[in-house]
Coordinates of C-alpha atoms in Angstrom, one line a residue:
Chain A
M1 CA 0.0 0.0 0.0
L2 CA 1.6 3.2 -1.2
G3 CA -0.6 5.6 0.8
A4 CA -2.2 8.9 -0.2
A5 CA -0.3 11.6 -2.0
L6 CA -0.9 15.3 -1.3
L7 CA -3.5 16.5 -3.8
G8 CA -3.8 20.1 -4.9
P9 CA -1.3 22.8 -4.1
G10 CA 2.1 22.0 -2.7
V11 CA 3.2 22.7 0.9
A12 CA 4.9 25.9 -0.1
W13 CA 1.5 27.5 -0.9
Y14 CA 0.3 26.7 2.6
L15 CA 3.5 28.2 4.0
G16 CA 2.9 31.4 2.0
I17 CA -0.6 31.8 3.7
A18 CA 1.0 31.0 7.1
A19 CA 3.6 33.7 6.5
F20 CA 1.0 36.2 5.5
L21 CA -1.1 35.5 8.5
F22 CA 1.9 35.9 10.8
G23 CA 2.9 39.1 9.1
I24 CA -0.6 40.7 9.3
G25 CA -1.0 39.5 12.9
A26 CA 2.4 41.2 13.8
L27 CA 1.1 44.4 12.0
G28 CA -2.0 44.3 14.1
V29 CA -0.1 43.9 17.3
L30 CA 2.2 46.8 16.4
I31 CA -0.3 49.2 14.9
R32 CA -3.5 48.8 16.9
R33 CA -4.0 50.4 20.3
N34 CA -7.2 48.7 21.5
L35 CA -6.1 45.9 23.9
L36 CA -8.8 43.5 22.7
I37 CA -7.8 43.9 19.1
V38 CA -4.1 43.4 20.1
L39 CA -5.1 40.1 21.7
L40 CA -7.1 39.1 18.5
S41 CA -4.1 39.9 16.3
L42 CA -1.9 37.7 18.6
E43 CA -4.3 34.8 17.9
L44 CA -3.8 35.5 14.2
M45 CA 0.0 35.1 14.7
L46 CA -0.4 31.9 16.6
N47 CA -2.7 30.5 13.9
G48 CA -0.1 31.3 11.2
A49 CA 2.5 29.3 13.2
N50 CA -0.1 26.5 13.6
L51 CA -0.7 26.3 9.8
A52 CA 3.0 26.1 9.2
L53 CA 3.4 23.4 11.7
I54 CA 0.6 21.3 10.2
A55 CA 1.9 21.9 6.7
F56 CA 5.3 20.7 7.6
S57 CA 3.8 17.7 9.5
R58 CA 2.0 16.7 6.4
H59 CA 5.0 17.3 4.3
A60 CA 7.3 15.1 6.4
G61 CA 4.6 12.5 7.1
N62 CA 5.4 12.9 10.8
G63 CA 2.9 13.5 13.6
A64 CA 5.0 15.6 15.9
G65 CA 3.9 18.8 14.1
Q66 CA 0.2 18.1 14.8
I67 CA 1.0 17.4 18.5
F68 CA 2.8 20.7 18.6
A69 CA -0.1 22.4 17.0
L70 CA -2.5 21.1 19.6
A71 CA -0.1 22.2 22.4
V72 CA 0.0 25.7 20.7
M73 CA -3.8 25.7 20.8
A74 CA -3.8 25.0 24.6
V75 CA -1.2 27.7 25.1
A76 CA -3.4 30.1 23.1
A77 CA -6.4 29.2 25.3
S78 CA -4.3 29.9 28.4
E79 CA -3.2 33.2 27.0
V80 CA -6.8 34.3 26.2
C81 CA -7.8 33.3 29.7
V82 CA -5.2 35.4 31.4
G83 CA -5.4 38.3 28.8
L84 CA -9.2 38.6 29.1
G85 CA -8.9 38.3 32.9
L86 CA -6.6 41.4 32.7
V87 CA -9.2 43.2 30.4
V88 CA -12.0 42.5 32.9
A89 CA -9.8 43.7 35.8
L90 CA -8.9 46.9 33.9
N91 CA -12.6 47.4 33.0
R92 CA -13.7 47.1 36.7
R93 CA -11.2 49.7 37.8
R94 CA -12.4 52.0 35.0
L95 CA -9.0 52.2 33.3
S96 CA -8.6 52.8 29.6
L97 CA -8.1 49.8 27.3
D98 CA -5.6 51.8 25.2
V99 CA -2.3 50.0 25.3
D100 CA -0.4 53.3 25.0
A101 CA -2.1 54.6 28.2
L102 CA -1.3 51.4 30.1
S103 CA 2.4 52.0 30.2
E104 CA 2.9 51.5 34.0
L105 CA 3.0 48.2 35.7
R106 CA 1.8 49.5 39.1
G107 CA -1.1 47.6 40.7
Chain B
M1 CA -8.1 6.3 -12.9
I2 CA -6.0 9.2 -14.2
A3 CA -9.1 11.2 -14.9
A4 CA -10.5 10.7 -11.4
Y5 CA -7.2 11.7 -9.9
S6 CA -7.0 14.9 -11.8
A7 CA -10.7 15.7 -11.1
G8 CA -10.0 15.2 -7.4
G9 CA -6.9 17.4 -7.7
A10 CA -8.9 20.2 -9.4
L11 CA -11.5 20.0 -6.7
V12 CA -8.8 20.3 -4.0
W13 CA -7.4 23.3 -5.8
I14 CA -10.8 25.0 -5.9
V15 CA -11.4 24.4 -2.2
W16 CA -7.9 25.6 -1.4
V17 CA -8.3 28.8 -3.4
V18 CA -11.6 29.6 -1.7
A19 CA -10.4 28.7 1.8
G20 CA -7.1 30.5 1.3
F21 CA -8.7 33.7 0.0
A22 CA -11.2 33.6 2.9
C23 CA -8.3 33.1 5.3
L24 CA -6.3 36.1 4.0
A25 CA -9.3 38.4 3.7
S26 CA -10.6 37.7 7.2
G27 CA -7.0 38.1 8.5
V28 CA -6.9 41.6 7.0
A29 CA -10.4 42.3 8.4
V30 CA -9.4 41.3 11.9
V31 CA -6.6 44.0 11.9
S32 CA -8.6 46.7 10.0
F33 CA -12.0 46.8 11.8
S34 CA -12.3 49.5 14.3
N35 CA -15.0 47.7 16.3
P36 CA -13.5 44.7 18.3
F37 CA -16.8 42.8 18.0
Y38 CA -16.4 42.8 14.2
S39 CA -12.8 41.8 14.5
A40 CA -13.8 38.9 16.7
L41 CA -16.3 37.8 14.1
A42 CA -13.7 38.0 11.4
L43 CA -11.3 35.9 13.5
I44 CA -14.0 33.2 13.8
G45 CA -14.2 33.2 10.0
N46 CA -10.5 33.0 9.8
L47 CA -10.4 30.0 12.2
G48 CA -13.1 28.2 10.1
S49 CA -11.2 28.7 6.8
L50 CA -8.0 27.5 8.5
A51 CA -9.9 24.4 9.6
V52 CA -10.7 23.7 6.0
L53 CA -6.9 24.1 5.1
Y54 CA -6.1 21.6 8.0
L55 CA -8.5 19.1 6.4
L56 CA -6.8 19.5 3.1
L57 CA -3.5 18.7 4.9
S58 CA -5.2 15.5 6.3
A59 CA -5.1 16.8 9.9
E60 CA -8.7 15.8 10.7
F61 CA -8.5 15.8 14.4
V62 CA -6.7 19.2 14.6
A63 CA -9.4 20.7 12.3
A64 CA -12.1 19.4 14.6
A65 CA -10.3 20.7 17.6
Q66 CA -9.8 24.0 15.9
V67 CA -13.6 24.4 15.3
L68 CA -14.7 23.1 18.7
V69 CA -12.1 24.6 21.0
Y70 CA -10.9 27.7 19.2
A71 CA -13.8 28.9 17.1
G72 CA -16.2 27.6 19.7
A73 CA -15.0 28.0 23.3
V74 CA -12.2 30.6 23.1
M75 CA -14.0 32.9 20.7
V76 CA -17.2 32.7 22.7
M77 CA -15.2 33.9 25.7
F78 CA -13.8 36.7 23.6
V79 CA -17.3 37.8 22.4
F80 CA -18.6 37.6 26.0
V81 CA -15.8 39.9 27.3
I82 CA -16.3 42.4 24.4
A83 CA -20.0 42.5 25.2
Y84 CA -19.1 42.9 28.9
V85 CA -16.7 45.7 28.4
G86 CA -19.4 47.4 26.3
P87 CA -19.2 50.1 23.7
R88 CA -16.4 52.2 25.1
V89 CA -15.2 54.9 22.9
E90 CA -11.5 54.4 22.2
T91 CA -9.3 55.8 19.6
P92 CA -8.3 52.7 17.7
W93 CA -6.3 54.3 14.9
A94 CA -5.8 57.9 15.5
G95 CA -3.3 59.4 18.0
A96 CA -0.1 57.5 17.0
P97 CA 2.5 59.5 15.2
G98 CA 2.8 58.8 11.5
W99 CA 6.3 57.5 11.7
Q100 CA 5.2 54.9 14.2
T101 CA 2.6 53.6 11.7
I102 CA 5.1 53.5 8.9
A103 CA 7.7 51.7 11.0
A104 CA 5.1 49.1 12.1
V105 CA 4.1 48.5 8.5
L106 CA 7.7 48.2 7.5
A107 CA 8.5 45.8 10.4
A108 CA 5.6 43.5 9.6
G109 CA 6.4 43.5 5.9
A110 CA 10.0 42.7 6.8
I111 CA 8.8 39.7 8.9
F112 CA 6.7 38.4 6.0
L113 CA 9.5 38.9 3.5
E114 CA 12.0 37.2 5.7
I115 CA 9.8 34.1 6.2
V116 CA 9.1 33.8 2.4
V117 CA 12.7 34.4 1.4
V118 CA 14.1 31.9 4.0
I119 CA 11.6 29.2 2.9
G120 CA 12.3 29.9 -0.7
L121 CA 16.1 29.8 -0.4
K122 CA 16.5 27.0 2.1
A123 CA 13.6 24.7 1.4
S124 CA 12.2 25.2 -2.1
N125 CA 13.8 22.0 -3.4
S126 CA 12.8 19.8 -0.6
L127 CA 9.3 21.1 -0.5
L128 CA 8.4 19.9 -4.0
H129 CA 7.5 16.3 -3.1
S130 CA 5.6 15.6 0.0
E131 CA 5.6 12.2 1.7
H132 CA 2.8 9.8 1.1
V133 CA 0.8 9.1 4.2
N134 CA -1.4 6.1 5.1
R135 CA -5.1 6.4 6.0
T136 CA -4.6 6.7 9.8
F137 CA -2.6 9.9 9.5
G138 CA -4.3 12.7 11.5
T139 CA -7.2 10.6 12.9
P140 CA -8.2 10.9 16.5
G141 CA -7.0 7.4 17.4
W142 CA -3.6 8.1 15.9
I143 CA -3.2 11.4 17.7
G144 CA -4.3 9.9 21.0
R145 CA -1.8 7.0 20.6
L146 CA 1.0 9.6 19.9
F147 CA -0.1 11.7 22.9
L148 CA 0.0 8.7 25.2
T149 CA 3.2 7.2 24.0
D150 CA 5.8 9.4 22.3
H151 CA 4.6 12.8 23.5
L152 CA 3.3 12.0 27.0
L153 CA 5.4 14.7 28.7
A154 CA 4.0 17.4 26.3
F155 CA 0.5 16.2 27.1
E156 CA 1.0 16.4 30.9
I157 CA 2.8 19.8 30.7
T158 CA 0.0 21.2 28.6
S159 CA -2.5 20.2 31.3
I160 CA -0.4 21.9 33.9
V161 CA -0.2 25.1 31.8
L162 CA -4.0 25.1 31.4
L163 CA -4.5 24.6 35.1
I164 CA -2.2 27.5 36.0
A165 CA -3.9 29.7 33.4
A166 CA -7.3 28.9 34.9
V167 CA -6.1 29.7 38.4
G168 CA -4.6 33.0 37.1
G169 CA -7.9 33.9 35.5
V170 CA -9.8 33.3 38.7
V171 CA -7.2 35.3 40.7
L172 CA -7.4 38.2 38.3
G173 CA -11.2 38.2 38.5
S174 CA -11.6 37.9 42.3
H175 CA -8.9 40.5 42.9
A176 CA -10.8 43.0 40.9
R177 CA -14.1 42.2 42.7
R178 CA -12.5 42.7 46.1
R179 CA -11.2 46.1 45.2
D180 CA -14.6 47.4 44.2
P181 CA -16.1 48.5 47.6
N182 CA -12.9 50.3 48.5
E183 CA -13.1 52.4 45.4
A184 CA -16.7 53.1 46.0
S185 CA -16.0 54.3 49.6
A186 CA -12.9 56.3 48.7

């Protein structure tokens, strides 16, 4: 049994999409000032990395990339949990959600 | 046989183009909407089209987990918090100096170009022919076997990371609640 070949576009096309997602996510993190949208752009960067991991996993026929992608997903969930906890805490103290205004780490 | 193969290949190409375009467009939309609620909806679309790409890469379990865990649970939490924070008037775009915006665009473009150039220079030859995989590649049983044999340590550490994050979320929430009466009396 030979197994299934990869139909359609090659892995390099998937990697191009992954690079674009990572770049646009980095642009969002750098350029946007709303804390919620910065978190959403961070998710975009993580998903770009995930797509690259899964594309390489399929390319090499090795499962470690998919395991890593699932671990990245768990880390992203943790990051959202802590980040949104911070947003809720800031909102309760009536602080701004502008990342430029939040330049001090005092409690 | 050859005709069926090429027809399947054409179908995969069509699905790939649609999903890839949706992925790129919703990625741009996440960054460019001024309302965070619309950005969150665009990210849900982005996650869905990424799940289609994962299916094309025969990563069935990761695609299902992406839709259930990411587009389901995580994004519902995002939408809840955006609704909880409410329509606060922020200045999403204005205020930053022009040179900062230009530098950010240049930096992000440089990251994108770096990735493309490095992949093109270092891996363009080896990326032409992907391995053939058997039917079990990417199925839940196969992933579960990997998690409980070769990658057991990663599995356990992931659970510890999730536990610590949950504790952190609870601590952040309860800390803010305890401070409320003090601020009201002050």
